[in-house]
Short mmCIF file of C-alpha atoms and ligand atoms in Angstrom, two decimals:
data_model
loop_
_atom_site.label_atom_id
_atom_site.label_comp_id
_atom_site.label_asym_id
_atom_site.label_seq_id
_atom_site.Cartn_x
_atom_site.Cartn_y
_atom_site.Cartn_z
CA MET I 266 -80.49 -27.90 43.49
CA THR I 267 -81.99 -28.78 40.10
CA PRO I 268 -80.62 -31.84 38.28
CA GLU I 269 -79.36 -29.51 35.52
CA ARG I 270 -77.38 -27.42 37.97
CA LEU I 271 -75.94 -30.51 39.67
CA LYS I 272 -74.84 -31.80 36.28
CA ARG I 273 -73.31 -28.44 35.35
CA ILE I 274 -71.31 -28.21 38.59
CA ASN I 275 -70.10 -31.81 38.36
CA ALA I 276 -69.02 -31.28 34.74
CA MET I 277 -67.01 -28.24 35.85
CA LEU I 278 -65.45 -30.15 38.77
CA ASP I 279 -64.48 -32.98 36.39
CA LYS I 280 -62.21 -30.52 34.52
CA ARG I 281 -60.56 -28.92 37.54
CA GLN I 282 -56.74 -28.94 37.61
CA PRO I 283 -55.70 -28.95 41.28
CA ASP I 284 -52.03 -28.83 40.27
CA LEU I 285 -52.19 -25.64 38.20
CA THR I 286 -52.36 -22.38 40.08
CA VAL I 287 -51.73 -18.68 39.99
CA CYS I 288 -50.16 -16.62 42.78
CA MET I 289 -50.66 -12.85 42.71
CA GLU I 290 -47.97 -10.86 44.42
CA GLY I 291 -48.83 -7.51 45.88
CA VAL I 292 -51.85 -5.37 45.31
CA HIS I 293 -53.63 -5.31 42.00
CA LYS I 294 -56.47 -3.18 40.75
CA SER I 295 -59.74 -4.93 41.44
CA HIS I 296 -60.63 -5.23 37.75
CA ASN I 297 -57.30 -6.98 37.16
CA LEU I 298 -57.88 -9.29 40.10
CA ALA I 299 -61.34 -10.14 38.77
CA ALA I 300 -60.00 -10.83 35.28
CA VAL I 301 -57.22 -13.10 36.62
CA VAL I 302 -59.70 -15.16 38.64
CA ARG I 303 -62.17 -15.29 35.74
CA THR I 304 -59.57 -16.72 33.34
CA ALA I 305 -58.26 -19.09 36.02
CA ASP I 306 -61.78 -20.50 36.36
CA ALA I 307 -62.09 -20.79 32.58
CA VAL I 308 -59.00 -23.04 32.25
CA GLY I 309 -59.95 -25.15 35.29
CA VAL I 310 -57.73 -23.69 38.01
CA SER I 311 -59.19 -24.60 41.42
CA ASP I 312 -57.01 -22.46 43.70
CA VAL I 313 -55.66 -18.94 43.49
CA HIS I 314 -53.04 -17.61 45.90
CA ALA I 315 -52.77 -13.94 46.80
CA ILE I 316 -50.16 -12.06 48.78
CA TRP I 317 -51.48 -8.87 50.37
CA LYS I 318 -49.11 -6.36 51.86
CA SER I 319 -51.83 -4.38 53.62
CA ASP I 320 -54.95 -5.35 55.57
CA GLU I 321 -57.15 -2.97 53.68
CA MET I 322 -56.41 -4.69 50.39
CA GLU I 323 -56.98 -8.11 51.87
CA VAL I 324 -60.56 -7.17 52.57
CA ARG I 325 -61.09 -5.60 49.18
CA GLY I 326 -59.28 -8.38 47.40
CA GLY I 327 -61.06 -10.96 49.44
CA SER I 328 -64.45 -9.69 48.43
CA ALA I 329 -63.52 -9.22 44.79
CA ALA I 330 -62.17 -12.74 44.64
CA GLY I 331 -65.04 -14.09 46.70
CA SER I 332 -67.49 -13.03 44.03
CA GLN I 333 -66.00 -16.00 42.24
CA ASN I 334 -67.40 -18.80 44.42
CA TRP I 335 -65.90 -21.61 42.43
CA ILE I 336 -62.26 -20.95 43.19
CA ASP I 337 -60.54 -21.31 46.56
CA VAL I 338 -58.56 -18.16 47.33
CA HIS I 339 -55.63 -18.50 49.74
CA ASN I 340 -54.30 -15.31 51.31
CA TYR I 341 -50.78 -14.64 52.59
CA THR I 342 -49.02 -11.64 54.03
CA THR I 343 -45.53 -12.49 52.75
CA THR I 344 -44.20 -13.83 49.48
CA LYS I 345 -42.03 -16.31 51.36
CA ALA I 346 -45.01 -17.88 53.12
CA ALA I 347 -46.88 -18.27 49.85
CA ILE I 348 -43.99 -19.82 47.90
CA ASP I 349 -43.05 -22.10 50.82
CA GLU I 350 -46.59 -23.46 50.75
CA LEU I 351 -46.59 -23.92 46.95
CA LYS I 352 -43.25 -25.73 47.13
CA LYS I 353 -44.61 -27.98 49.87
CA GLN I 354 -47.33 -28.93 47.42
CA GLY I 355 -44.65 -30.00 44.94
CA MET I 356 -45.25 -27.22 42.42
CA GLN I 357 -42.65 -25.87 40.03
CA ILE I 358 -42.53 -22.14 40.71
CA LEU I 359 -42.55 -19.94 37.62
CA VAL I 360 -42.36 -16.19 37.94
CA THR I 361 -43.52 -14.01 35.07
CA ASN I 362 -40.84 -11.40 34.70
CA LEU I 363 -39.67 -8.90 32.12
CA SER I 364 -36.00 -9.76 32.06
CA ASP I 365 -33.49 -10.80 29.45
CA SER I 366 -32.62 -13.94 31.40
CA ALA I 367 -36.22 -15.16 31.53
CA VAL I 368 -37.08 -18.01 29.16
CA ASP I 369 -39.89 -17.86 26.62
CA PHE I 370 -43.08 -18.98 28.38
CA ARG I 371 -43.81 -21.54 25.66
CA GLU I 372 -40.65 -23.52 26.47
CA ILE I 373 -42.09 -24.62 29.83
CA ASP I 374 -43.73 -28.01 30.50
CA TYR I 375 -47.04 -27.04 32.13
CA THR I 376 -48.22 -30.62 32.55
CA LYS I 377 -46.06 -30.67 35.70
CA PRO I 378 -47.62 -29.29 38.89
CA THR I 379 -47.18 -25.57 38.27
CA ALA I 380 -47.61 -22.28 40.13
CA ILE I 381 -47.40 -19.07 38.08
CA ILE I 382 -46.39 -15.99 40.06
CA LEU I 383 -47.70 -12.63 38.84
CA GLY I 384 -45.92 -9.45 39.78
CA GLN I 385 -47.45 -6.28 41.12
CA GLU I 386 -48.88 -3.97 38.44
CA LYS I 387 -46.39 -1.16 39.01
CA PHE I 388 -43.25 -2.78 40.41
CA GLY I 389 -43.34 -6.30 39.00
CA ALA I 390 -42.28 -9.41 40.91
CA SER I 391 -40.31 -8.96 44.14
CA ASP I 392 -36.69 -9.98 44.64
CA VAL I 393 -37.87 -12.66 47.06
CA ALA I 394 -40.12 -14.18 44.41
CA LEU I 395 -37.34 -14.07 41.82
CA ALA I 396 -34.87 -15.68 44.24
CA MET I 397 -37.24 -18.45 45.35
CA ALA I 398 -38.65 -19.33 41.91
CA ASP I 399 -37.39 -22.24 39.84
CA GLN I 400 -37.58 -20.26 36.63
CA ASP I 401 -38.59 -16.87 35.34
CA ILE I 402 -40.60 -16.74 32.15
CA VAL I 403 -41.40 -13.96 29.70
CA ILE I 404 -44.02 -13.45 27.02
CA PRO I 405 -42.27 -12.07 23.92
CA MET I 406 -43.18 -8.51 22.91
CA VAL I 407 -42.15 -6.67 19.75
CA GLY I 408 -43.85 -3.29 20.23
CA MET I 409 -43.16 -0.08 22.09
CA VAL I 410 -44.99 -0.84 25.34
CA GLN I 411 -42.81 -2.16 28.14
CA SER I 412 -45.18 -4.73 29.59
CA LEU I 413 -48.57 -6.34 29.24
CA ASN I 414 -51.49 -5.83 31.58
CA VAL I 415 -51.09 -8.36 34.40
CA SER I 416 -54.40 -10.14 33.75
CA VAL I 417 -53.49 -10.39 30.08
CA ALA I 418 -50.05 -11.85 30.89
CA SER I 419 -51.63 -14.33 33.26
CA SER I 420 -54.20 -15.40 30.67
CA VAL I 421 -51.70 -15.89 27.86
CA VAL I 422 -49.63 -18.20 30.09
CA LEU I 423 -52.70 -20.03 31.45
CA TYR I 424 -54.00 -20.73 27.94
CA GLU I 425 -50.61 -22.17 26.98
CA ALA I 426 -50.93 -24.45 30.04
CA GLN I 427 -54.49 -25.33 28.96
CA ARG I 428 -53.26 -26.18 25.45
CA GLN I 429 -50.55 -28.51 26.75
CA ARG I 430 -52.80 -30.14 29.31
CA GLN I 431 -55.57 -30.69 26.77
CA ILE I 432 -53.12 -32.48 24.45
CA ALA I 433 -51.87 -34.54 27.41
CA GLY I 434 -55.44 -35.64 28.22
CA MET I 435 -55.44 -33.95 31.61
CA TYR I 436 -59.01 -32.70 31.16
CA ASP I 437 -60.32 -36.15 30.25
CA THR I 438 -60.57 -37.70 33.71
CA ALA I 439 -61.58 -36.04 36.97
CA ARG I 440 -58.61 -35.02 39.11
CA ILE I 441 -60.22 -33.23 42.04
CA ASP I 442 -60.53 -35.11 45.34
CA ASP I 443 -63.87 -36.24 46.63
CA ASN I 444 -63.96 -34.07 49.76
CA ARG I 445 -63.56 -30.98 47.72
CA ARG I 446 -66.20 -32.05 45.23
CA GLN I 447 -68.67 -32.61 48.07
CA ARG I 448 -67.90 -29.21 49.56
CA PHE I 449 -68.43 -27.40 46.24
CA LEU I 450 -71.64 -29.30 45.60
CA PHE I 451 -72.88 -28.40 49.07
CA GLU I 452 -71.94 -24.73 48.72
CA GLY I 453 -73.24 -24.56 45.15
CA GLY I 454 -76.58 -25.84 46.38
CA HIS I 455 -76.76 -23.12 49.07
CA PRO I 456 -75.68 -19.87 47.41
CA MET S 31 -34.11 12.13 18.27
CA THR S 32 -31.21 10.23 19.84
CA PRO S 33 -29.62 7.42 17.79
CA GLU S 34 -30.83 4.93 20.46
CA ARG S 35 -34.42 6.07 20.10
CA LEU S 36 -34.24 5.96 16.31
CA LYS S 37 -32.92 2.42 16.51
CA ARG S 38 -35.63 1.40 18.96
CA ILE S 39 -38.43 2.79 16.79
CA ASN S 40 -37.04 1.22 13.63
CA ALA S 41 -36.70 -2.15 15.37
CA MET S 42 -40.35 -1.92 16.40
CA LEU S 43 -41.43 -0.93 12.89
CA ASP S 44 -39.49 -3.88 11.44
CA LYS S 45 -41.80 -6.24 13.37
CA ARG S 46 -45.12 -4.56 12.50
CA GLN S 47 -47.79 -6.82 10.95
CA PRO S 48 -49.96 -4.56 8.75
CA ASP S 49 -52.19 -7.52 7.89
CA LEU S 50 -53.17 -8.46 11.44
CA THR S 51 -55.74 -6.29 13.14
CA VAL S 52 -58.36 -6.06 15.84
CA CYS S 53 -61.77 -4.44 15.48
CA MET S 54 -63.66 -3.51 18.64
CA GLU S 55 -67.41 -3.41 18.30
CA GLY S 56 -69.37 -1.14 20.58
CA VAL S 57 -68.29 0.65 23.67
CA HIS S 58 -65.80 -0.90 26.04
CA LYS S 59 -64.62 0.21 29.43
CA SER S 60 -61.55 2.36 29.02
CA HIS S 61 -59.29 -0.05 30.93
CA ASN S 62 -60.34 -2.82 28.54
CA LEU S 63 -59.71 -0.61 25.53
CA ALA S 64 -56.27 0.27 26.88
CA ALA S 65 -55.42 -3.39 27.50
CA VAL S 66 -56.53 -4.41 23.99
CA VAL S 67 -54.36 -1.72 22.37
CA ARG S 68 -51.42 -2.55 24.65
CA THR S 69 -51.42 -6.23 23.67
CA ALA S 70 -51.98 -5.35 20.02
CA ASP S 71 -48.82 -3.24 20.13
CA ALA S 72 -46.94 -6.07 21.86
CA VAL S 73 -47.63 -8.56 19.05
CA GLY S 74 -46.90 -6.02 16.31
CA VAL S 75 -50.38 -4.95 15.25
CA SER S 76 -50.16 -1.58 13.46
CA ASP S 77 -53.86 -0.69 13.17
CA VAL S 78 -56.83 -1.03 15.49
CA HIS S 79 -60.40 -0.45 14.33
CA ALA S 80 -63.13 0.74 16.65
CA ILE S 81 -66.86 1.09 16.14
CA TRP S 82 -68.49 3.70 18.40
CA LYS S 83 -72.22 3.92 18.72
CA SER S 84 -72.14 7.27 20.53
CA ASP S 85 -70.14 10.46 20.10
CA GLU S 86 -69.26 10.71 23.74
CA MET S 87 -67.46 7.39 23.69
CA GLU S 88 -65.61 8.27 20.53
CA VAL S 89 -63.92 11.11 22.33
CA ARG S 90 -63.16 9.08 25.40
CA GLY S 91 -62.09 6.07 23.40
CA GLY S 92 -60.09 8.27 21.07
CA SER S 93 -58.09 9.72 23.89
CA ALA S 94 -57.56 6.40 25.62
CA ALA S 95 -56.38 4.87 22.39
CA GLY S 96 -54.40 7.97 21.49
CA SER S 97 -52.24 7.50 24.57
CA GLN S 98 -50.84 4.69 22.49
CA ASN S 99 -49.07 6.73 19.80
CA TRP S 100 -47.67 3.77 17.95
CA ILE S 101 -50.90 2.31 16.67
CA ASP S 102 -53.21 3.85 14.09
CA VAL S 103 -56.78 3.85 15.38
CA HIS S 104 -59.57 3.93 12.81
CA ASN S 105 -63.02 4.94 14.00
CA TYR S 106 -66.39 3.96 12.52
CA THR S 107 -69.99 4.58 13.47
CA THR S 108 -71.41 1.34 12.05
CA THR S 109 -70.25 -2.26 12.06
CA LYS S 110 -71.04 -2.53 8.36
CA ALA S 111 -68.70 0.34 7.46
CA ALA S 112 -65.87 -1.19 9.47
CA ILE S 113 -66.21 -4.70 8.07
CA ASP S 114 -66.65 -3.40 4.50
CA GLU S 115 -63.34 -1.60 4.87
CA LEU S 116 -61.57 -4.64 6.35
CA LYS S 117 -62.87 -6.83 3.53
CA LYS S 118 -61.68 -4.29 0.98
CA GLN S 119 -58.23 -4.75 2.51
CA GLY S 120 -58.49 -8.49 1.80
CA MET S 121 -58.72 -9.59 5.44
CA GLN S 122 -60.40 -12.77 6.62
CA ILE S 123 -62.99 -11.62 9.16
CA LEU S 124 -63.08 -13.62 12.39
CA VAL S 125 -65.57 -12.79 15.08
CA THR S 126 -64.93 -13.96 18.62
CA ASN S 127 -68.22 -15.38 19.78
CA LEU S 128 -69.50 -17.64 22.53
CA SER S 129 -71.53 -20.05 20.43
CA ASP S 130 -71.63 -23.78 19.90
CA SER S 131 -71.14 -23.34 16.17
CA ALA S 132 -67.94 -21.30 16.56
CA VAL S 133 -64.68 -23.14 15.82
CA ASP S 134 -61.82 -23.43 18.28
CA PHE S 135 -59.62 -20.36 17.80
CA ARG S 136 -56.52 -22.54 17.42
CA GLU S 137 -57.86 -24.12 14.22
CA ILE S 138 -57.52 -20.86 12.30
CA ASP S 139 -54.62 -19.96 9.99
CA TYR S 140 -53.52 -16.54 11.26
CA THR S 141 -50.74 -16.17 8.74
CA LYS S 142 -53.45 -14.99 6.31
CA PRO S 143 -54.45 -11.31 6.46
CA THR S 144 -56.73 -11.38 9.49
CA ALA S 145 -59.13 -9.07 11.34
CA ILE S 146 -60.38 -10.21 14.74
CA ILE S 147 -63.72 -8.69 15.78
CA LEU S 148 -64.33 -8.26 19.51
CA GLY S 149 -67.86 -8.02 20.85
CA GLN S 150 -69.20 -5.48 23.28
CA GLU S 151 -68.52 -6.30 26.94
CA LYS S 152 -72.16 -6.85 27.88
CA PHE S 153 -73.94 -7.91 24.70
CA GLY S 154 -71.23 -9.61 22.67
CA ALA S 155 -70.86 -9.30 18.89
CA SER S 156 -73.78 -7.87 16.90
CA ASP S 157 -75.89 -9.83 14.43
CA VAL S 158 -74.42 -7.70 11.65
CA ALA S 159 -70.90 -8.73 12.64
CA LEU S 160 -71.87 -12.39 12.85
CA ALA S 161 -73.60 -12.26 9.47
CA MET S 162 -70.72 -10.48 7.71
CA ALA S 163 -67.85 -12.48 9.25
CA ASP S 164 -66.19 -15.37 7.47
CA GLN S 165 -65.97 -17.43 10.64
CA ASP S 166 -66.78 -17.21 14.31
CA ILE S 167 -64.19 -18.48 16.75
CA VAL S 168 -64.32 -19.41 20.42
CA ILE S 169 -61.75 -19.85 23.15
CA PRO S 170 -62.57 -23.05 25.04
CA MET S 171 -63.67 -22.66 28.67
CA VAL S 172 -64.23 -25.41 31.23
CA GLY S 173 -65.25 -23.40 34.31
CA MET S 174 -68.39 -21.77 35.64
CA VAL S 175 -67.96 -18.29 34.20
CA GLN S 176 -69.79 -17.65 30.93
CA SER S 177 -67.17 -15.56 29.18
CA LEU S 178 -63.69 -14.09 29.43
CA ASN S 179 -62.89 -10.44 29.84
CA VAL S 180 -62.77 -8.93 26.34
CA SER S 181 -59.14 -7.79 26.58
CA VAL S 182 -58.17 -11.25 27.80
CA ALA S 183 -60.02 -12.93 24.92
CA SER S 184 -58.37 -10.59 22.45
CA SER S 185 -54.91 -11.29 23.88
CA VAL S 186 -55.27 -15.06 23.86
CA VAL S 187 -56.20 -14.97 20.17
CA LEU S 188 -53.51 -12.40 19.30
CA TYR S 189 -50.80 -14.49 20.95
CA GLU S 190 -51.91 -17.54 18.96
CA ALA S 191 -51.55 -15.37 15.84
CA GLN S 192 -48.11 -14.25 17.07
CA ARG S 193 -47.08 -17.89 17.62
CA GLN S 194 -48.08 -18.91 14.11
CA ARG S 195 -46.55 -15.85 12.48
CA GLN S 196 -43.30 -16.30 14.37
CA ILE S 197 -43.02 -19.90 13.14
CA ALA S 198 -43.84 -18.71 9.61
CA GLY S 199 -40.99 -16.16 9.77
CA MET S 200 -43.34 -13.20 9.42
CA TYR S 201 -41.42 -11.19 12.03
CA ASP S 202 -38.08 -11.75 10.30
CA THR S 203 -38.34 -9.18 7.51
CA ALA S 204 -39.91 -5.73 7.63
CA ARG S 205 -43.44 -5.63 6.21
CA ILE S 206 -44.54 -2.05 6.84
CA ASP S 207 -44.51 0.35 3.89
CA ASP S 208 -42.01 3.16 3.72
CA ASN S 209 -44.48 6.06 3.93
CA ARG S 210 -45.80 4.79 7.17
CA ARG S 211 -42.32 4.23 8.56
CA GLN S 212 -41.38 7.83 7.73
CA ARG S 213 -44.55 9.13 9.37
CA PHE S 214 -43.93 7.20 12.58
CA LEU S 215 -40.29 8.26 12.68
CA PHE S 216 -41.34 11.87 12.20
CA GLU S 217 -44.04 11.71 14.88
CA GLY S 218 -41.82 9.73 17.23
CA GLY S 219 -39.22 12.44 16.95
CA HIS S 220 -41.75 15.15 17.86
CA PRO S 221 -43.79 13.81 20.77
C1 SAM M 15 -47.38 -4.28 34.35
S1 SAM M 15 -46.31 -5.60 34.67
C2 SAM M 15 -45.06 -4.97 35.77
C3 SAM M 15 -44.17 -4.01 35.14
C4 SAM M 15 -42.97 -3.67 36.01
N1 SAM M 15 -42.58 -2.31 35.70
C5 SAM M 15 -41.81 -4.62 35.76
O1 SAM M 15 -40.83 -4.20 35.16
O2 SAM M 15 -41.89 -5.80 36.14
C6 SAM M 15 -47.24 -6.52 35.86
C7 SAM M 15 -47.00 -7.99 35.80
O3 SAM M 15 -47.54 -8.53 34.60
C8 SAM M 15 -46.77 -9.64 34.19
N2 SAM M 15 -46.25 -9.36 32.84
C9 SAM M 15 -46.55 -8.28 32.08
N3 SAM M 15 -45.97 -8.40 30.87
C10 SAM M 15 -45.29 -9.56 30.86
C11 SAM M 15 -44.50 -10.26 29.89
N4 SAM M 15 -44.30 -9.77 28.67
N5 SAM M 15 -43.95 -11.43 30.25
C12 SAM M 15 -44.16 -11.94 31.46
N6 SAM M 15 -44.90 -11.35 32.40
C13 SAM M 15 -45.47 -10.18 32.12
C14 SAM M 15 -45.71 -9.83 35.25
O4 SAM M 15 -46.23 -10.68 36.24
C15 SAM M 15 -45.56 -8.42 35.80
O5 SAM M 15 -45.01 -8.43 37.08
C1 SAM M 16 -67.77 -10.45 28.08
S1 SAM M 16 -67.83 -11.06 26.49
C2 SAM M 16 -69.54 -10.86 25.96
C3 SAM M 16 -70.50 -11.72 26.66
C4 SAM M 16 -71.88 -11.69 26.03
N1 SAM M 16 -72.83 -11.92 27.07
C5 SAM M 16 -72.02 -12.75 24.95
O1 SAM M 16 -72.74 -13.73 25.17
O2 SAM M 16 -71.43 -12.64 23.88
C6 SAM M 16 -67.13 -9.76 25.56
C7 SAM M 16 -66.40 -10.21 24.34
O3 SAM M 16 -65.23 -10.92 24.72
C8 SAM M 16 -64.94 -11.91 23.75
N2 SAM M 16 -64.94 -13.23 24.41
C9 SAM M 16 -65.07 -13.44 25.74
N3 SAM M 16 -64.93 -14.75 26.01
C10 SAM M 16 -64.71 -15.38 24.84
C11 SAM M 16 -64.46 -16.74 24.46
N4 SAM M 16 -64.40 -17.72 25.35
N5 SAM M 16 -64.27 -17.01 23.15
C12 SAM M 16 -64.31 -16.03 22.24
N6 SAM M 16 -64.53 -14.73 22.53
C13 SAM M 16 -64.72 -14.41 23.81
C14 SAM M 16 -65.99 -11.76 22.67
O4 SAM M 16 -65.51 -10.82 21.72
C15 SAM M 16 -67.14 -11.15 23.44
O5 SAM M 16 -68.04 -10.48 22.60
#
């Protein structure tokens, strides 16, 4: 690894936010999946969680997500398993949901450990996700379309989290643990 | 047209922001084009501008954009023609651009009449766009990827504009002119 590349990877790792994550429920189109992971990386998310209801999609999703080597992707077969794990990690569980009872996404405190659940492109978030979540959140819309593209919705919420965390100084000191840094440096040196 | 539908269309028209627009430079993948137009609708944009460098894409793009009947799409064959028109309308011209000299997108005042130029997926914004624009703006990124998906970048900027315009009360009174309202009501009644 060149010194420049080592510096670049360490600078990225210094900004990682291990307590901000996205959890994709159900099967998404691969271009949506790629866009979600791409934005997650851009705001410093280190882990993405994905719930796959069929084996075939796990493979496809796995490879699409794997093209992004700098994010750890965690796969689940049920929503309950995924949210149980996120709760064990002490995350507040927010589910993006187009309902009248959802609160405006900007009212949330994203400096807390936070997992953002994204619903399936066609059917939205499952009843299990809605029941298990701490809060559902909505991005206001004033047009004729019923919903946003899922990668767009994810990005708008993630950039609100980035805004709040930047103000709170959460990008100013490294927050990733040393084991993980070593692993990424090792893998980044052997692509 | 049912009374409910009339009410729904009028409510949408009451929120339209004729002085906030997006201009797509070059050819984008149709799913990106669709996502840009979808978010534009959601924040109340009434007009989208598109520059097509080839006839084939104009047709494809036209139909993709046309699926969104509630936005007026304006097509151009050169960047200069598009930006000349936007300047004539008194818009500040912002070009989203991954450069060190670009300012953070949150520093901009989006309550002014504003056109946001989006670069082509592969090559970014053209030199002509950069030279003609009033300002280039960047969305901060702290990860390993070099850029965001174009529809994501567009949406993050549009939702910052929406945030500022909401605070400024720009969604509280109707701003669309009456001719256009009548046209949309007529077309909406005859799909
Ligand atoms: C295309 S939408 C799903 C639409 C589905 N028919 C429904 O009613 O939930 C796919 C996902 O994008 C997210 N999403 C889209 N628009 C949103 C908005 N305005 N607010 C919050 N989440 C949104 C949610 O995660 C949603 O489950
Ligand atoms: C995939 S990017 C283009 C990448 C191209 N290689 C370049 O260097 O410009 C496509 C478009 O998305 C927008 N974009 C993507 N990421 C952005 C960011 N972080 N800030 C501002 N605009 C961005 C710009 O309009 C850009 O032209």
